[in-house]
């Protein structure tokens, strides 16, 4: 079966999460884009954003943002949109080693495994 694009995988049926993912997607290559910027873009306080994201996803806002970046990276790697280093930067990771570590922890396989397929 064809896997859904990452935005669909993450958002599920939740409009709010969908909105957050859209904002993150527009800023995905910006490694400086963090919790504060996301809260500002959604016109709510950092603590409100944290409560909302936590209640909807079970993740802290920081982990949610990283998860979105990693899911996007997975899509880019599986469509051969760049090598591991390029994809890391495209998804806002400023260090390839941190990207590889995060990706491996999250998906249980290193990004290089997806890039080769």
CSV table of C-alpha atoms in Angstrom, one decimal, residues 29-101:
chain,number,residue,atom,x,y,z
A,29,UNK,CA,14.1,24.3,6.3
A,30,UNK,CA,14.5,26.9,9.0
A,31,UNK,CA,16.5,25.4,11.9
A,32,UNK,CA,15.7,28.5,14.0
A,33,UNK,CA,12.0,27.9,13.7
A,34,UNK,CA,11.0,26.6,17.2
A,35,UNK,CA,8.2,26.5,19.8
A,36,UNK,CA,8.1,30.3,20.1
A,37,UNK,CA,7.7,30.8,16.4
A,38,UNK,CA,5.0,28.1,16.1
A,39,UNK,CA,3.1,29.6,19.1
A,40,UNK,CA,3.3,33.1,17.5
A,41,UNK,CA,2.1,31.7,14.1
A,42,UNK,CA,-0.9,30.1,15.8
A,43,UNK,CA,-1.6,33.2,17.8
A,44,UNK,CA,-1.4,31.5,21.2
A,45,UNK,CA,1.0,31.5,24.1
A,46,UNK,CA,3.8,29.0,24.4
A,47,UNK,CA,2.2,27.3,27.4
A,48,UNK,CA,-1.2,27.1,25.6
A,49,UNK,CA,0.5,25.6,22.6
A,50,UNK,CA,2.3,23.0,24.8
A,51,UNK,CA,-1.0,22.0,26.5
A,52,UNK,CA,-2.8,21.7,23.2
A,53,UNK,CA,-0.1,19.7,21.4
A,54,UNK,CA,0.4,17.5,24.5
A,55,UNK,CA,-3.3,16.7,24.8
A,56,UNK,CA,-3.6,16.0,21.0
A,57,UNK,CA,-0.4,14.1,20.4
A,58,UNK,CA,1.1,13.1,23.7
A,59,UNK,CA,4.3,14.9,22.7
A,60,UNK,CA,5.9,18.0,24.0
A,61,UNK,CA,5.9,20.8,21.4
A,62,UNK,CA,9.6,20.4,20.9
A,63,UNK,CA,9.2,16.7,20.2
A,64,UNK,CA,6.2,17.4,18.0
A,65,UNK,CA,8.3,19.8,15.8
A,66,UNK,CA,11.1,17.3,15.6
A,67,UNK,CA,8.7,14.5,14.7
A,68,UNK,CA,7.2,16.7,11.9
A,69,UNK,CA,10.7,17.3,10.6
A,70,UNK,CA,11.6,13.6,10.7
A,71,UNK,CA,8.4,12.5,9.0
A,72,UNK,CA,9.1,15.1,6.2
A,73,UNK,CA,12.7,13.8,6.0
A,74,UNK,CA,11.4,10.2,5.6
A,75,UNK,CA,9.2,11.3,2.6
A,76,UNK,CA,12.2,13.2,1.0
A,77,UNK,CA,14.5,10.2,1.5
A,78,UNK,CA,12.0,7.7,0.1
A,79,UNK,CA,11.4,9.8,-3.0
A,80,UNK,CA,15.2,10.3,-3.5
A,81,UNK,CA,14.9,14.0,-3.1
A,82,UNK,CA,18.5,14.3,-1.8
A,83,UNK,CA,21.2,12.5,0.1
A,84,UNK,CA,21.1,12.3,3.9
A,85,UNK,CA,23.0,15.5,4.5
A,86,UNK,CA,20.8,17.5,2.0
A,87,UNK,CA,17.6,16.1,3.5
A,88,UNK,CA,18.8,16.9,7.0
A,89,UNK,CA,19.3,20.6,6.1
A,90,UNK,CA,16.1,20.7,4.0
A,91,UNK,CA,14.2,19.6,7.1
A,92,UNK,CA,15.8,22.2,9.4
A,93,UNK,CA,18.5,20.0,11.2
A,94,UNK,CA,21.7,22.0,11.5
A,95,UNK,CA,23.8,18.9,12.1
A,96,UNK,CA,23.7,15.8,10.1
A,97,UNK,CA,24.9,13.7,13.1
A,98,UNK,CA,22.0,14.9,15.2
A,99,UNK,CA,19.6,14.3,12.3
A,100,UNK,CA,20.9,10.7,11.9
A,101,UNK,CA,20.7,10.0,15.6
